[in-house]
Amino acid sequence: MRAQVAAIALPTLVIAGEHDPVTTVDDARWLQGQVAGAQLASVPASHLSNVEAAPAFTACLRAFLLA
């Protein structure tokens, strides 16, 4: 998958859980750097950020979609 990431040509938001030991914020930064124009947001959560920090996750997603 890593080899194909640079081919993404769509608006992209990468949301990282600040306490995620599996997919770290550094991993998210790498992904952001590979996708042209990608945005990065982080939320105070672990691996299930959309569940663990639902309001923060939703706020990030809403801001991205409405921008």
CSV table of C-alpha atoms in Angstrom, one decimal:
chain,number,residue,atom,x,y,z
A,1,MET,CA,0.0,0.0,0.0
A,2,ARG,CA,2.8,2.5,0.8
A,3,ALA,CA,3.9,2.4,-2.8
A,4,GLN,CA,0.5,3.5,-4.0
A,5,VAL,CA,-0.2,6.3,-1.6
A,6,ALA,CA,1.5,9.0,-3.7
A,7,ALA,CA,-1.0,8.3,-6.5
A,8,ILE,CA,-3.9,9.6,-4.4
A,9,ALA,CA,-5.2,12.7,-6.1
A,10,LEU,CA,-8.2,13.6,-4.0
A,11,PRO,CA,-8.7,15.9,-1.0
A,12,THR,CA,-7.4,13.9,1.9
A,13,LEU,CA,-7.6,14.3,5.7
A,14,VAL,CA,-5.4,12.1,7.9
A,15,ILE,CA,-6.7,11.9,11.4
A,16,ALA,CA,-4.3,10.5,14.0
A,17,GLY,CA,-4.9,9.4,17.6
A,18,GLU,CA,-2.3,11.1,19.7
A,19,HIS,CA,-1.9,8.0,21.9
A,20,ASP,CA,-2.1,5.3,19.3
A,21,PRO,CA,0.7,2.8,19.7
A,22,VAL,CA,-0.2,1.0,16.5
A,23,THR,CA,-0.5,3.7,13.9
A,24,THR,CA,1.5,6.6,15.4
A,25,VAL,CA,1.3,10.3,14.7
A,26,ASP,CA,4.6,9.9,12.9
A,27,ASP,CA,2.9,7.4,10.6
A,28,ALA,CA,0.2,9.9,10.0
A,29,ARG,CA,2.8,12.6,9.2
A,30,TRP,CA,4.4,10.2,6.8
A,31,LEU,CA,1.1,9.6,5.1
A,32,GLN,CA,0.4,13.3,4.9
A,33,GLY,CA,3.7,13.9,3.3
A,34,GLN,CA,3.1,11.3,0.6
A,35,VAL,CA,-0.3,12.7,-0.5
A,36,ALA,CA,-0.2,16.0,-2.2
A,37,GLY,CA,-2.2,18.6,-0.3
A,38,ALA,CA,-3.2,16.2,2.5
A,39,GLN,CA,-4.2,17.8,5.8
A,40,LEU,CA,-3.3,16.3,9.2
A,41,ALA,CA,-5.4,16.5,12.3
A,42,SER,CA,-4.8,14.8,15.7
A,43,VAL,CA,-7.3,13.9,18.4
A,44,PRO,CA,-6.7,12.9,22.1
A,45,ALA,CA,-7.3,9.2,21.6
A,46,SER,CA,-5.7,5.9,20.8
A,47,HIS,CA,-6.4,3.5,17.9
A,48,LEU,CA,-10.2,3.9,17.8
A,49,SER,CA,-10.1,7.7,17.7
A,50,ASN,CA,-13.6,8.0,16.1
A,51,VAL,CA,-15.0,6.1,19.1
A,52,GLU,CA,-12.7,7.2,21.9
A,53,ALA,CA,-12.8,10.9,21.0
A,54,ALA,CA,-15.9,11.1,18.9
A,55,PRO,CA,-16.6,14.9,19.4
A,56,ALA,CA,-13.0,15.9,18.5
A,57,PHE,CA,-12.9,13.4,15.6
A,58,THR,CA,-16.2,14.7,14.3
A,59,ALA,CA,-15.1,18.3,14.6
A,60,CYS,CA,-12.0,17.6,12.5
A,61,LEU,CA,-14.0,15.8,9.9
A,62,ARG,CA,-16.7,18.5,9.8
A,63,ALA,CA,-14.2,21.3,9.4
A,64,PHE,CA,-12.4,19.4,6.5
A,65,LEU,CA,-15.7,18.6,4.7
A,66,LEU,CA,-17.1,22.1,5.1
A,67,ALA,CA,-13.9,24.0,4.1
